Coordinates of C-alpha atoms and ligand atoms in Angstrom, one line a residue:
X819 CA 0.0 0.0 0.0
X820 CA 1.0 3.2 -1.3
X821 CA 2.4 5.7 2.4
X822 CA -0.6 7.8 3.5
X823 CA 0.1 11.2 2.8
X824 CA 1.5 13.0 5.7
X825 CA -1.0 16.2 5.7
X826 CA -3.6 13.5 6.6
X827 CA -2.0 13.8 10.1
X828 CA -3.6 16.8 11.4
X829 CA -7.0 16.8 13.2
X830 CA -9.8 17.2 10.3
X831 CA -12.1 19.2 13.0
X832 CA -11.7 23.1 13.8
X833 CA -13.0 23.8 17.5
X834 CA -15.1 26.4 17.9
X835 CA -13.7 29.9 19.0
X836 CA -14.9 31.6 21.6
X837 CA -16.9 34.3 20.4
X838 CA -16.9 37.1 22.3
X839 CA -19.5 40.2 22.1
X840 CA -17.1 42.8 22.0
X841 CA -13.4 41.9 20.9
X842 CA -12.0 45.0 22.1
X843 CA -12.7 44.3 25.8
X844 CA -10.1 43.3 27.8
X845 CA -9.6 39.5 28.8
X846 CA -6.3 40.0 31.3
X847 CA -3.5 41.5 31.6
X848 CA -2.5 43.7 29.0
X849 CA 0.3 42.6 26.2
X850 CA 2.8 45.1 24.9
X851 CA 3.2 44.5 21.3
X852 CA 5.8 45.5 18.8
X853 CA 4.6 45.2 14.6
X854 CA 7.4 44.2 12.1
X855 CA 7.5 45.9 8.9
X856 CA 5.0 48.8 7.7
X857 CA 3.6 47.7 4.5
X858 CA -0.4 47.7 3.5
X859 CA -1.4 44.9 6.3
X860 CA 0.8 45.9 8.9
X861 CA -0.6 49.1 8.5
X862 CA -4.4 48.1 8.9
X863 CA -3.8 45.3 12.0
X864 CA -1.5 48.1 14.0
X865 CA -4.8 50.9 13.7
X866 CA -6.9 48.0 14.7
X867 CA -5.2 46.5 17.7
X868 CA -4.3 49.1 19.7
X869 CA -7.6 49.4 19.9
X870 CA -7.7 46.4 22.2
X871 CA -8.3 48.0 26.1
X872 CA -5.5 45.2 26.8
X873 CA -3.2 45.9 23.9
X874 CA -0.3 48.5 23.9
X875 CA 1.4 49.1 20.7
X876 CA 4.8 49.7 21.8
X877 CA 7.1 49.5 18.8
X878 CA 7.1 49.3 15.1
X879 CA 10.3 47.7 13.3
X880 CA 11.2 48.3 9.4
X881 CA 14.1 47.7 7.6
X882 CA 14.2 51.6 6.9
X883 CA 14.4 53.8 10.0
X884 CA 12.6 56.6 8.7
X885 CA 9.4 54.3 7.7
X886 CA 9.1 53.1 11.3
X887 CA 9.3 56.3 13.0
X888 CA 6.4 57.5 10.6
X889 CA 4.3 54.6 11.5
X890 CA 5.0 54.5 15.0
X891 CA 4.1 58.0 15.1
X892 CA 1.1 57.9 13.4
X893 CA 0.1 54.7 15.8
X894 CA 1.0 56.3 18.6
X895 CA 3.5 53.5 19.7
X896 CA 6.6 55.1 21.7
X897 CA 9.1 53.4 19.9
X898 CA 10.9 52.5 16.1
X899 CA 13.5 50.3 15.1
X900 CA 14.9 50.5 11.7
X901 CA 18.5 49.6 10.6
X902 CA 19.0 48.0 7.7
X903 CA 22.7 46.5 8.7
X904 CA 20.9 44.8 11.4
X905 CA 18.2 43.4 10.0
X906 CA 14.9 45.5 9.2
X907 CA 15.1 46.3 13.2
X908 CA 14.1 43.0 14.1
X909 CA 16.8 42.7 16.3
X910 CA 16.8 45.6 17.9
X911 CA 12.7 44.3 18.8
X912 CA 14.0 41.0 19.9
X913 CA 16.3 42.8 22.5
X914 CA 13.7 44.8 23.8
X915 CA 12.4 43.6 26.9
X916 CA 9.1 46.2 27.0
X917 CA 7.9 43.6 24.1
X918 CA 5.5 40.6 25.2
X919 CA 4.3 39.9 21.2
X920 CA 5.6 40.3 17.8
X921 CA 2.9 40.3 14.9
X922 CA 5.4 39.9 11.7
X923 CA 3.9 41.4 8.6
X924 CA 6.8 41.0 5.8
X925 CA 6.2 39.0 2.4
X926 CA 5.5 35.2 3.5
X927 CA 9.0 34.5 1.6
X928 CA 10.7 36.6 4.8
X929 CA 8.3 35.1 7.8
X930 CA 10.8 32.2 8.7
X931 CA 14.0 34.3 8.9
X932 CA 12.4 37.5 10.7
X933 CA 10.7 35.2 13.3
X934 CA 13.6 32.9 14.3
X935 CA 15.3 35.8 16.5
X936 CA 11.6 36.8 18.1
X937 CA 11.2 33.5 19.2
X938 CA 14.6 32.6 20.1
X939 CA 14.3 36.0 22.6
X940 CA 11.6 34.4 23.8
X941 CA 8.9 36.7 22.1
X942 CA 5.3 35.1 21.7
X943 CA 4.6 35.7 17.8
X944 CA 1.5 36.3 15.5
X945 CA 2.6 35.4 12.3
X946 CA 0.6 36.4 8.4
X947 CA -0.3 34.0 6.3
X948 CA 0.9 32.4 4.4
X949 CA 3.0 31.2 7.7
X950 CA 6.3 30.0 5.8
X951 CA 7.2 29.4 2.5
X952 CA 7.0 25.4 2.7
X953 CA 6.1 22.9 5.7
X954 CA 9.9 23.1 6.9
X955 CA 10.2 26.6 7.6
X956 CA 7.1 26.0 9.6
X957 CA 8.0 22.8 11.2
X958 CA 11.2 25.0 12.3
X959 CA 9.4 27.6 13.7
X960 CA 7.0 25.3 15.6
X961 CA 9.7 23.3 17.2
X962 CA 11.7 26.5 18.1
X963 CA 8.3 28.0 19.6
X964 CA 8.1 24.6 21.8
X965 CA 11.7 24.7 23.2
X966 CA 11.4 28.5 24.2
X967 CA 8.0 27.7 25.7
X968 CA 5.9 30.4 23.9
X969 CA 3.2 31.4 21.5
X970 CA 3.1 30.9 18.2
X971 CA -0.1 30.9 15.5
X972 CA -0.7 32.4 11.6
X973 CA -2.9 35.1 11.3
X974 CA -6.0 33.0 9.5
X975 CA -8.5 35.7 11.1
X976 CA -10.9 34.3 8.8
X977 CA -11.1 31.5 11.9
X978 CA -12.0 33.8 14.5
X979 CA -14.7 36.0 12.4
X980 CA -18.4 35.6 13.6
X981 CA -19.6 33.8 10.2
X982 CA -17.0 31.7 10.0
X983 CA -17.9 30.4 13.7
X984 CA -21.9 30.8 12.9
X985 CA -20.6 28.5 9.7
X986 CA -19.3 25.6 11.9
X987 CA -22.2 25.6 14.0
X988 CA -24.6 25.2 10.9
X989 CA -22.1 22.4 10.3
X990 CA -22.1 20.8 13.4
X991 CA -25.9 21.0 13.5
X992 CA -26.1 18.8 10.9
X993 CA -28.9 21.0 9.0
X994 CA -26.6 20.3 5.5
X995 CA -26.5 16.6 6.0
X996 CA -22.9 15.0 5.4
X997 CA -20.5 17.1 2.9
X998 CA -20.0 16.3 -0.5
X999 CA -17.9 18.9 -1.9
X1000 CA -16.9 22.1 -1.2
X1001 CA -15.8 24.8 -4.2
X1002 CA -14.1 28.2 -3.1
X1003 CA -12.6 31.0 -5.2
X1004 CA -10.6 34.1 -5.1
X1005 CA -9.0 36.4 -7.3
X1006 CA -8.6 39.5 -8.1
X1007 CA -6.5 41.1 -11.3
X1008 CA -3.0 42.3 -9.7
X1009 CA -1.3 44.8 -11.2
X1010 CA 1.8 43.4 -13.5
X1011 CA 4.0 45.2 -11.4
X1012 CA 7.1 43.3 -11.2
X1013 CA 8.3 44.4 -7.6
X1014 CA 5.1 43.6 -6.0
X1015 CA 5.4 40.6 -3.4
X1016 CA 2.3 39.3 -5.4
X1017 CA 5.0 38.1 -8.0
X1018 CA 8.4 38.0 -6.7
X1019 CA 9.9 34.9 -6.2
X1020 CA 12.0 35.7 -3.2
X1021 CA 8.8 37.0 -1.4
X1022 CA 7.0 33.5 -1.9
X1023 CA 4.7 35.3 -4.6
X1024 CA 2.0 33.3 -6.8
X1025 CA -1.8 32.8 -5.8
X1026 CA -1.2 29.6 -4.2
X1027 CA 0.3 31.0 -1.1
X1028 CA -1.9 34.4 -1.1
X1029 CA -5.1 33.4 -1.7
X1030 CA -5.2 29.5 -1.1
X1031 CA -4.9 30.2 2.5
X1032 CA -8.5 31.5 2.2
X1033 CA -10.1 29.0 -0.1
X1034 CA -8.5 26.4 1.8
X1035 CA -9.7 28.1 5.3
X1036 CA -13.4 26.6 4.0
X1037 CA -12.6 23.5 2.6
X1038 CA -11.2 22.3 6.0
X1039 CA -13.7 23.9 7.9
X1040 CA -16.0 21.6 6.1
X1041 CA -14.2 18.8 5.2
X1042 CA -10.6 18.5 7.5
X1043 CA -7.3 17.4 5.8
X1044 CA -8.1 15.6 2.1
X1045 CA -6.2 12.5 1.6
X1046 CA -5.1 13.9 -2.4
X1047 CA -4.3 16.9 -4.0
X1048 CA -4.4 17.9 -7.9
X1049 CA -3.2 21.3 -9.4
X1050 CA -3.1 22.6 -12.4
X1051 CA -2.3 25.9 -13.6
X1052 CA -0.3 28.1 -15.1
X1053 CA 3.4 30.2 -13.9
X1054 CA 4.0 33.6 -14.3
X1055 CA 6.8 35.0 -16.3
X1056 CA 8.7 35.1 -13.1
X1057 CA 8.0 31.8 -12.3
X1058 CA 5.1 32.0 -9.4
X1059 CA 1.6 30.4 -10.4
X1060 CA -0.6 33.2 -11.5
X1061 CA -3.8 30.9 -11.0
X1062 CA -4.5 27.8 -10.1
X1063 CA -7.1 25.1 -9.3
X1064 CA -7.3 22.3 -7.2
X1065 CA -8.8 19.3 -6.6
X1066 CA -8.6 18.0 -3.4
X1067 CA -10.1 14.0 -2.6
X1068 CA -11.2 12.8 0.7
X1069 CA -11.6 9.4 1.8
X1070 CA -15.0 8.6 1.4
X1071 CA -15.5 10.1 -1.9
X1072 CA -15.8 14.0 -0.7
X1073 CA -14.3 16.3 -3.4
X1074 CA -13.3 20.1 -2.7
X1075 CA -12.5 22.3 -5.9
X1076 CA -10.4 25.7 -4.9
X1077 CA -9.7 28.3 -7.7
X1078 CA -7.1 31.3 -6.9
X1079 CA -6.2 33.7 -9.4
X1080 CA -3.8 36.9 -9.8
X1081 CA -5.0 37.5 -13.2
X1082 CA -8.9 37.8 -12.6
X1083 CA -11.8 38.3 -10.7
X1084 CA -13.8 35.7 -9.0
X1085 CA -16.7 35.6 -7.4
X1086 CA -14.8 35.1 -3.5
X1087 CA -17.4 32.9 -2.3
X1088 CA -17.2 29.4 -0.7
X1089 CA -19.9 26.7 -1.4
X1090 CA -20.4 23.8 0.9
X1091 CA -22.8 21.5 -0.5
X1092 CA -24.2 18.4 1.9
X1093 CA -26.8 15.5 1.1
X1094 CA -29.6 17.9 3.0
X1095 CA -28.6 21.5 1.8
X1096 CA -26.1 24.0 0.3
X1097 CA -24.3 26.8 2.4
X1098 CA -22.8 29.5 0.4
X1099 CA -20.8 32.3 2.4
X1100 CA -21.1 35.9 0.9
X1101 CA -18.2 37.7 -0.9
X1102 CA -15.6 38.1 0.4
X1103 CA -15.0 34.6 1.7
X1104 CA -12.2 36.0 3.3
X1105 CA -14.2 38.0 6.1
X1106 CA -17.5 37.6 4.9
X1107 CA -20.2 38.9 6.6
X1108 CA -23.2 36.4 6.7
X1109 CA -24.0 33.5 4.3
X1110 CA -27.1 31.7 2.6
X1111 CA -28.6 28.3 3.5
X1112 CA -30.1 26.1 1.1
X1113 CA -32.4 23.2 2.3
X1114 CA -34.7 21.9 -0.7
X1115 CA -37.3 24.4 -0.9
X1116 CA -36.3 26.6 1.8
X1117 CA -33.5 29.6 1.7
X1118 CA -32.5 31.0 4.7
X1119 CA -30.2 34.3 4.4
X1120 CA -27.8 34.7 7.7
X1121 CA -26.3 37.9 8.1
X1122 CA -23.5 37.5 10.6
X1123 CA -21.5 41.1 10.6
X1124 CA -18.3 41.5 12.1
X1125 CA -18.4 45.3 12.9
X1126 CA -15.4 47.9 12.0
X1127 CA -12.5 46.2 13.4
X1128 CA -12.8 42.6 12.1
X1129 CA -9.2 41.6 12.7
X1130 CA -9.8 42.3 16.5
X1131 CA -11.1 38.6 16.6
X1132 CA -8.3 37.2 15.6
X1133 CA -6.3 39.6 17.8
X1134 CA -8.6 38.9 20.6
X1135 CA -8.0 34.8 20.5
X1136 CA -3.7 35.8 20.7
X1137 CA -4.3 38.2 23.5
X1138 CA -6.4 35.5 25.2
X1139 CA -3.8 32.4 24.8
X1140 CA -1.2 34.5 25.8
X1141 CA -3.0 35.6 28.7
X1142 CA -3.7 32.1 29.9
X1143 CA -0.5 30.8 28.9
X1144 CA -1.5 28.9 26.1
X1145 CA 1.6 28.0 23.0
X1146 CA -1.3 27.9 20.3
X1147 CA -4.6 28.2 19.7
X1148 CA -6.9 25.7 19.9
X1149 CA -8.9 27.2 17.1
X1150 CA -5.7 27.9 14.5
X1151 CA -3.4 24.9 15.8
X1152 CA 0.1 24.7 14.5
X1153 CA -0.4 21.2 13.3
X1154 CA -3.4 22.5 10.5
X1155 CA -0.8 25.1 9.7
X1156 CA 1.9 22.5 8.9
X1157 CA -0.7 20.2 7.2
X1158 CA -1.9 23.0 4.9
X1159 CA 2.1 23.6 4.4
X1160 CA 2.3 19.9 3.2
X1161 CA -0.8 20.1 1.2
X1162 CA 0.5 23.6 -0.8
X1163 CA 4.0 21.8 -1.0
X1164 CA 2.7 19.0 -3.1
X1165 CA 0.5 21.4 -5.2
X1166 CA 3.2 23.4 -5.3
X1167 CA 5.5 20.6 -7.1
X1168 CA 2.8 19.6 -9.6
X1169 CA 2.6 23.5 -10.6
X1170 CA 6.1 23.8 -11.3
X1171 CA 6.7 26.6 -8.4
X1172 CA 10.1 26.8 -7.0
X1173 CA 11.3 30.0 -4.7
X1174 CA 15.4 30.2 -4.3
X1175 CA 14.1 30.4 -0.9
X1176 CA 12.7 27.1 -0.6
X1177 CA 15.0 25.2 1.2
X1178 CA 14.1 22.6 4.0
X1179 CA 15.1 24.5 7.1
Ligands
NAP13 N1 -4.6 39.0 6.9 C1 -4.8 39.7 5.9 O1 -6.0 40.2 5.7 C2 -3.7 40.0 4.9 C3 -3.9 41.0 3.9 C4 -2.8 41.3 3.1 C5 -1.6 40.6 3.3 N2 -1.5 39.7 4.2 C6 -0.2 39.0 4.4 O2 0.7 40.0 5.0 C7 2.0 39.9 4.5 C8 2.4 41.3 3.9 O3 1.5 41.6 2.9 P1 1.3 43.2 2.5 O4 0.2 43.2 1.5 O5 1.2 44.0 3.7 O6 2.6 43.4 1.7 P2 3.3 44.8 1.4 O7 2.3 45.9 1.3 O8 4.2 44.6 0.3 O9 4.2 45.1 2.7 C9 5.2 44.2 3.2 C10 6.2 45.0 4.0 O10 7.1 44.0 4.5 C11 8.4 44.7 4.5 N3 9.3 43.9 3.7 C12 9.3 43.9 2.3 N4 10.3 43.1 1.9 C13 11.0 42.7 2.9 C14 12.1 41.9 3.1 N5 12.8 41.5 2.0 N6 12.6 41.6 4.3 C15 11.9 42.2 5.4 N7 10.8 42.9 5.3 C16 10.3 43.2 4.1 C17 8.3 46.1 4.1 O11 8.2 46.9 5.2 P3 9.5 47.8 5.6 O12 9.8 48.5 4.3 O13 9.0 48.7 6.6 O14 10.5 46.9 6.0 C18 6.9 46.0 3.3 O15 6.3 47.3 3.4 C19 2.0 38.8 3.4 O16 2.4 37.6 4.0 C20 0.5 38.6 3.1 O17 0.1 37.3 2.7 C21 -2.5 39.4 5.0

């Protein structure tokens, strides 16, 4: 018999968040919190966490001085590290014992090498997806995490988002009957801009890695870790898949079908389709905000909104494992971030990605 495929490892069932009714209120003690890098999402999670009652924003690190001061200014955080001989200021973070976590917000191609240091000073780090490049940066990182005793988790806030949680209870209820297949896709038309991180190599471009993340986020939700992968698609000029679709096999004859594109627009929505009824989430799938429910006749329109500071949630859950002295969430386990590594590795192989980066570390 042929080896099972090792993503099959990881626990095929997300537990429920908790959910609370206002993300901003404090859970504990508060965290001070220091942001690498000061690029479009770093930008939009710093103005939304130090919004948290328990959250200070203390520092903001960039690999250019002048770029960190500006954005810790504008944040209000007291201090900015930014020198380029040492290392985008991570360093100087690491060494800063006024900093309890580190949300890194670099190109996924630069996650593994920017959170070694955090972790090896024993910082407890929020990490973008996609986590890593491949399943052995991540394994790395995991392992490292362990031995320093702190915690770690990728920033799928699509996991901690009120649909997403009202999803898995529809789920759970039983109301679609068992899953057959699931079909997701995202996309958008990214501009052919040759520096963006969307299509350099070095910064673990493609769609796979930026958007299959998402698409993936509601396949598992629905269906846990598939037993096969297929991918087919089509590289860049730079080498980084532009689009691709998967087909993903589970055993007992579930299908998923995930489309991701960096050349045009999709409809971002994720169907789960069971022997009782359909659930389809609204656009974007990403943080969307209610979803419809399908049942022979009957249609049932949820609207489930996440209010003005959606990545709270996902903010919220790090505060509270921190707090409690958790080294991952229970909700966004390192083990489904390693398995979702594995899966994108093989995909990865059968689309003909490479990234000079993509060493086993
Ligand atoms: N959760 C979400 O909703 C969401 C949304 C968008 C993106 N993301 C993820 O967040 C990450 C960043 O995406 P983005 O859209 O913010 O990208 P971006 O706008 O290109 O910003 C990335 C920033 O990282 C720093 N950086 C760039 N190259 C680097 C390098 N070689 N080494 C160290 N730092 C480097 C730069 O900041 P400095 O110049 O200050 O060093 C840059 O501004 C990606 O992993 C992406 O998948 C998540």
């Amino acid at each position: 018999m042929a080896p099972m495929p090792s993503w099959r490892m990881a626990s095929p069932h997300v537990v429920r968040p908790p959910l609370p009714d206002d993300p901003l209120a404090a859970t504990g003690r508060p965290l001070r919190w220091g942001v690498v890098a000061t690029g479009s999402i770093a930008r939009t999670v710093s103005a939304q966490l130090r919004q948290l009652e328990d959250a200070e924003l203390h520092a903001i690190a960039s690999r250019d001085l002048d770029r960190a001061r500006a954005l810790a200014a504008e944040r209000g955080a007291p201090v900015a590290y930014g020198d380029g001989a040492r290392g985008s200021g991570v360093a100087q973070l690491a060494a800063d014992p006024d900093v309890d976590v580190v949300y890194v917000a670099t190109p996924h191609g630069h996650h593994h090498d920017v959170t070694v240091p955090l972790l090896e000073a024993g910082k407890h780090v929020l990490v973008e997806k996609a986590f890593t490049v491949n399943a052995a940066e991540a394994e790395a990182l995991v392992a490292l995490a362990a031995a320093r005793g702190v915690f770690l988790m990728e920033a799928v806030w699509t996991r901690f988002l009120p649909a997403y949680v009202r999803a898995l209870d529809v789920l759970v209820s039983g109301e679609l009957g068992e899953v057959r297949w699931v079909q997701a896709d995202l996309g958008f038309a990214a501009a052919a801009d040759p520096r963006s991180r969307l299509w350099a190599p070095e910064d673990g471009g493609g769609a796979l890695l930026d958007l299959g993340v998402y698409t993936f986020t509601w396949a598992h939700a629905a269906l846990g870790m598939p037993a096969s992968v297929q991918a087919v698609g089509h590289r860049s000029a730079q080498g980084v898949d532009a689009g691709h679709a998967l087909t993903l096999t589970y055993p007992g004859g579930a299908v998923a079908q995930l489309l991701g594109s960096l050349e045009a627009h999709a409809t971002r929505t994720a169907t789960i389709a069971g022997s009782r009824g359909v659930l389809r989430t609204f656009a974007p799938l990403t943080h969307p905000e209610g979803f419809m429910v399908m049942t022979g006749d009957d249609r049932r329109r949820e609207e489930v909104p996440h209010g003005p500071v959606p990545y709270a949630y996902m903010l919220r859950e790090v505060t509270r494992c921190v707090q409690q002295g958790l080294g991952e969430s229970p909700t966004m386990p390192l083990a489904d971030t390693v398995a979702t590594l594995r899966l994108f590795d093989a995909a990865r192989a059968q689309l003909g990605v490479a990234y000079p980066n993509d060493r086993q570390a």
